[in-house]
Amino acid sequence: MDGVWSALLMTLIAGAATGIGGALVLFRKRLSSNFLAGSLGLSAGVMIFISLAELYPEAQAEITKVLPGSHGKTFVLIAFFVGMGIITLIDLLIPEYENPHEAPGLSLDSKTAAVDMLEHTGNSKALHRLGLMSALAIAIHNFPEGVATFIGALNNPEMGTGITFAIALHNIPEGIAVAIPIYYATQSKGKALLYATLSGMSELLGALLCLAVTGLFGIELTGNSPAFPLILAAVAGIMIYISLDELLPTAEKYGKHHVAIAGVVGGMAIMAISLLLI
């Protein structure tokens, strides 16, 4: 049970990082574009390495204990792409301008979509709606990320730390994406911080729902359950998709190409070294 509480705590920490983005609005701080690009690249590198070097190989190894032969590995492969499909479906259901992948800006000092909307229309209600819908979109998007963080941390606390770090890093600009339109619409930094923080709490809800559903159906999240390696593979697929569809394009958008790639390589190197030391 201690492992469950630790995994839930890590999920909470990762989700709460959207509040850091809201706090940047509160204190009117500006992030260096290259620093952000490197950080997002680092996050992508950690997630890709963990998925391909840890989660997926472990899923393949675990499935052979309960389903020997090629059939089990085929199911794991399918689960991997099902995980990608879940995130793809979420992205397709969220309008592009409200999608957390299309963050409207990184600072109150920058020319953002939120500022343009207010200047050209003077419609604070529309801007407020944009902020609320962005919060909802990010909350929906963060739901499976919470499952990924929880499962990773429950399976391996050291690996869970890496996942928590990676998810938390990329949640910061998502918090900013919520906070900026809310701030400009309401002129309330408190509301901007509140909505930004709440948008990340769906990660904890995702972890709790995963725990409840698996408990209801008697699915073991560790051990020799055939469902466990399939869940691991799906989590790997989710993390790979997030890295390729969200983190790397955003890093390229806000910083230099080589800075983003250096972050990716650095993230992979950190995880590789940590595995050697464990």
Coordinates of C-alpha atoms in Angstrom, one line a residue:
M1 CA 0.0 0.0 0.0
D2 CA 3.0 2.3 0.6
G3 CA 3.8 2.0 -3.1
V4 CA 0.4 3.1 -4.1
W5 CA 0.6 6.2 -1.9
S6 CA 4.0 7.1 -3.3
A7 CA 2.7 6.7 -6.8
L8 CA -0.3 8.9 -6.1
L9 CA 2.0 11.5 -4.6
M10 CA 4.2 11.5 -7.6
T11 CA 1.2 11.9 -9.9
L12 CA 0.0 14.8 -7.7
I13 CA 3.4 16.5 -8.0
A14 CA 3.4 16.1 -11.8
G15 CA -0.1 17.5 -12.2
A16 CA 0.4 20.4 -9.8
A17 CA 3.2 21.7 -12.1
T18 CA 0.5 23.5 -14.2
G19 CA 0.2 25.8 -11.1
I20 CA 3.9 26.8 -11.7
G21 CA 2.8 28.1 -15.0
G22 CA 0.0 30.0 -13.3
A23 CA 2.5 31.4 -10.8
L24 CA 4.6 32.8 -13.7
V25 CA 1.6 34.9 -14.6
L26 CA 1.3 36.0 -11.0
F27 CA 4.8 37.2 -10.7
R28 CA 5.1 38.4 -14.4
K29 CA 8.2 36.3 -15.1
R30 CA 9.4 35.5 -18.6
L31 CA 11.0 32.3 -19.6
S32 CA 14.0 32.2 -21.9
S33 CA 12.8 30.5 -25.1
N34 CA 16.0 28.4 -25.3
F35 CA 15.7 27.4 -21.7
L36 CA 12.1 26.3 -22.4
A37 CA 13.1 24.5 -25.6
G38 CA 15.9 22.6 -23.8
S39 CA 13.6 21.7 -20.9
L40 CA 10.9 20.4 -23.1
G41 CA 13.5 18.5 -25.1
L42 CA 14.9 17.0 -21.9
S43 CA 11.4 16.0 -20.9
A44 CA 10.9 14.3 -24.3
G45 CA 14.2 12.5 -24.0
V46 CA 13.4 11.1 -20.6
M47 CA 9.9 9.9 -21.7
I48 CA 11.1 8.3 -24.9
F49 CA 14.0 6.5 -23.3
I50 CA 11.9 5.3 -20.4
S51 CA 9.2 4.0 -22.8
L52 CA 11.6 2.2 -25.2
A53 CA 14.3 1.1 -22.8
E54 CA 12.2 0.2 -19.7
L55 CA 8.4 0.1 -20.1
Y56 CA 8.0 -1.7 -23.4
P57 CA 10.8 -4.3 -22.9
E58 CA 9.4 -5.0 -19.4
A59 CA 5.9 -5.4 -20.9
Q60 CA 7.3 -8.0 -23.4
A61 CA 9.1 -9.9 -20.7
E62 CA 6.1 -9.9 -18.3
I63 CA 3.6 -11.1 -20.9
T64 CA 5.8 -14.2 -21.6
K65 CA 5.2 -15.3 -18.0
V66 CA 1.4 -15.6 -18.5
L67 CA 1.1 -16.0 -22.3
P68 CA 4.2 -17.8 -23.7
G69 CA 4.9 -17.6 -27.4
S70 CA 4.4 -14.9 -29.9
H71 CA 0.7 -14.3 -29.1
G72 CA 1.5 -12.5 -25.9
K73 CA 4.0 -10.2 -27.6
T74 CA 1.5 -9.5 -30.3
F75 CA -1.0 -8.3 -27.7
V76 CA 1.7 -6.1 -26.1
L77 CA 2.4 -4.5 -29.5
I78 CA -1.3 -3.9 -30.1
A79 CA -1.6 -2.3 -26.6
F80 CA 1.4 0.0 -27.4
F81 CA -0.5 1.5 -30.4
V82 CA -3.8 1.5 -28.5
G83 CA -2.1 3.9 -26.0
M84 CA -1.1 6.1 -28.9
G85 CA -4.6 5.9 -30.3
I86 CA -6.1 7.1 -27.0
I87 CA -4.1 10.3 -27.1
T88 CA -4.7 10.8 -30.8
L89 CA -8.5 10.5 -30.2
I90 CA -8.3 13.1 -27.4
D91 CA -6.4 15.5 -29.8
L92 CA -9.0 15.0 -32.5
L93 CA -11.8 15.8 -30.2
I94 CA -10.3 19.0 -28.9
P95 CA -10.5 22.1 -31.2
E96 CA -7.0 23.3 -32.3
Y97 CA -7.3 26.8 -30.7
E98 CA -8.1 25.2 -27.4
N99 CA -5.6 22.4 -27.7
P100 CA -2.9 22.4 -25.0
H101 CA -0.4 21.7 -27.8
E102 CA -1.1 25.1 -29.2
A103 CA -0.1 27.1 -26.1
P104 CA -1.0 30.8 -26.8
G105 CA 2.1 32.2 -25.2
L106 CA 4.8 32.0 -22.6
S107 CA 4.6 35.3 -20.8
L108 CA 2.4 38.3 -20.2
D109 CA 5.1 40.4 -21.8
S110 CA 4.8 38.5 -25.2
K111 CA 2.3 39.1 -27.9
T112 CA -0.1 36.2 -27.4
A113 CA -3.3 35.1 -29.0
A114 CA -5.1 36.1 -25.9
V115 CA -3.8 39.7 -26.1
D116 CA -4.7 39.9 -29.8
M117 CA -8.3 38.7 -29.1
L118 CA -8.8 41.3 -26.5
E119 CA -7.3 44.1 -28.5
H120 CA -9.2 43.4 -31.7
T121 CA -12.6 42.5 -30.2
G122 CA -12.6 43.9 -26.7
N123 CA -14.6 40.8 -25.8
S124 CA -13.5 39.7 -22.4
K125 CA -16.2 37.1 -22.2
A126 CA -14.9 35.3 -25.2
L127 CA -11.4 35.5 -23.8
H128 CA -12.7 34.1 -20.5
R129 CA -14.4 31.3 -22.4
L130 CA -11.1 30.6 -24.2
G131 CA -9.3 30.3 -20.8
L132 CA -12.0 28.0 -19.4
M133 CA -12.0 25.8 -22.5
S134 CA -8.2 25.6 -22.5
A135 CA -8.4 24.5 -18.9
L136 CA -10.9 21.8 -19.7
A137 CA -8.9 20.7 -22.8
I138 CA -5.7 20.4 -20.8
A139 CA -7.6 18.6 -18.0
I140 CA -8.9 16.0 -20.5
H141 CA -5.4 15.7 -22.0
N142 CA -3.7 15.3 -18.6
F143 CA -6.0 12.5 -17.6
P144 CA -4.1 9.7 -19.4
E145 CA -0.8 11.3 -18.4
G146 CA -1.9 10.8 -14.8
V147 CA -2.4 7.1 -15.5
A148 CA 1.0 6.9 -17.1
T149 CA 2.7 8.6 -14.2
F150 CA 0.9 6.4 -11.6
I151 CA 1.6 3.1 -13.4
G152 CA 5.2 4.0 -14.0
A153 CA 5.8 5.1 -10.4
L154 CA 4.0 2.0 -9.0
N155 CA 6.0 -0.3 -11.2
N156 CA 9.4 1.2 -10.4
P157 CA 9.8 4.2 -8.0
E158 CA 13.1 5.3 -9.6
M159 CA 11.5 5.2 -13.1
G160 CA 8.5 6.9 -11.7
T161 CA 10.7 9.8 -10.5
G162 CA 11.9 10.3 -14.1
I163 CA 8.4 10.2 -15.5
T164 CA 7.2 12.7 -12.8
F165 CA 10.0 15.0 -13.7
A166 CA 9.3 14.8 -17.4
I167 CA 5.5 15.3 -17.1
A168 CA 6.0 18.2 -14.6
L169 CA 8.3 20.0 -17.0
H170 CA 5.9 19.9 -19.9
N171 CA 2.9 20.9 -17.7
I172 CA 4.4 24.3 -16.9
P173 CA 3.7 25.8 -20.4
E174 CA 0.2 24.2 -20.3
G175 CA -0.5 26.1 -17.1
I176 CA 0.6 29.3 -18.8
A177 CA -1.7 28.5 -21.7
V178 CA -4.6 28.5 -19.2
A179 CA -3.5 31.4 -17.0
I180 CA -2.9 34.1 -19.7
P181 CA -6.4 34.3 -21.2
I182 CA -8.0 34.0 -17.7
Y183 CA -5.8 36.8 -16.4
Y184 CA -6.5 39.2 -19.3
A185 CA -10.3 38.5 -19.2
T186 CA -10.7 38.9 -15.4
Q187 CA -7.6 40.9 -14.4
S188 CA -7.4 38.5 -11.5
K189 CA -4.1 36.8 -10.9
G190 CA -5.7 34.6 -8.3
K191 CA -8.2 33.2 -10.7
A192 CA -5.4 32.7 -13.3
L193 CA -3.4 30.7 -10.8
L194 CA -6.5 28.7 -9.6
Y195 CA -7.6 27.6 -13.0
A196 CA -4.1 26.8 -14.1
T197 CA -3.6 24.6 -11.0
L198 CA -7.0 22.9 -11.3
S199 CA -6.3 22.0 -15.0
G200 CA -3.5 19.7 -13.8
M201 CA -5.4 18.0 -11.0
S202 CA -7.0 15.7 -13.6
E203 CA -3.8 13.8 -13.5
L204 CA -4.5 12.7 -9.9
L205 CA -8.1 11.9 -10.9
G206 CA -6.7 9.7 -13.7
A207 CA -4.5 7.8 -11.3
L208 CA -7.4 7.4 -8.8
L209 CA -9.8 6.1 -11.5
C210 CA -7.1 3.7 -12.7
L211 CA -6.7 2.4 -9.2
A212 CA -10.5 2.1 -8.7
V213 CA -11.2 0.4 -12.0
T214 CA -8.4 -2.1 -11.7
G215 CA -9.5 -2.8 -8.1
L216 CA -13.1 -3.2 -9.2
F217 CA -12.3 -5.8 -11.8
G218 CA -9.5 -7.5 -9.7
I219 CA -6.7 -6.4 -12.1
E220 CA -3.3 -6.5 -10.5
L221 CA -1.2 -3.5 -11.3
T222 CA 1.9 -5.5 -10.5
G223 CA 2.7 -9.1 -10.5
N224 CA 1.7 -11.9 -12.9
S225 CA -1.5 -10.4 -14.1
P226 CA -1.9 -10.5 -18.0
A227 CA -3.4 -7.1 -17.9
F228 CA -0.3 -5.5 -16.2
P229 CA 2.1 -5.8 -19.2
L230 CA -0.7 -4.6 -21.6
I231 CA -1.1 -1.5 -19.4
L232 CA 2.7 -0.9 -19.3
A233 CA 2.8 -1.1 -23.1
A234 CA -0.2 1.3 -23.5
V235 CA 1.6 3.7 -21.1
A236 CA 4.7 3.5 -23.2
G237 CA 2.6 4.4 -26.3
I238 CA 1.0 7.3 -24.5
M239 CA 4.4 8.7 -23.5
I240 CA 5.9 8.3 -27.0
Y241 CA 3.0 10.1 -28.6
I242 CA 3.1 13.0 -26.1
S243 CA 6.9 13.4 -26.8
L244 CA 6.6 13.3 -30.6
D245 CA 3.3 15.2 -31.0
E246 CA 3.6 17.8 -28.2
L247 CA 7.0 18.2 -26.5
L248 CA 9.3 18.2 -29.5
P249 CA 7.1 20.5 -31.8
T250 CA 6.7 22.9 -28.9
A251 CA 10.4 22.9 -28.2
E252 CA 11.1 23.6 -31.9
K253 CA 8.6 26.4 -31.8
Y254 CA 10.0 28.3 -28.9
G255 CA 13.7 27.6 -29.3
K256 CA 16.5 26.7 -31.6
H257 CA 16.5 23.2 -33.2
H258 CA 19.9 22.2 -31.8
V259 CA 18.9 23.3 -28.3
A260 CA 15.8 21.1 -28.4
I261 CA 17.8 18.1 -29.7
A262 CA 20.5 18.7 -27.0
G263 CA 17.7 18.5 -24.4
V264 CA 16.5 15.2 -25.9
V265 CA 20.0 13.7 -25.8
G266 CA 20.6 15.0 -22.3
G267 CA 17.3 13.5 -21.1
M268 CA 18.2 10.1 -22.5
A269 CA 21.7 10.3 -21.1
I270 CA 20.4 11.1 -17.6
M271 CA 18.0 8.2 -17.6
A272 CA 20.6 5.8 -19.1
I273 CA 23.2 6.8 -16.4
S274 CA 20.5 6.5 -13.7
L275 CA 19.7 2.9 -14.8
L276 CA 23.4 2.0 -14.6
L277 CA 23.6 3.3 -11.1
I278 CA 20.5 1.6 -9.8

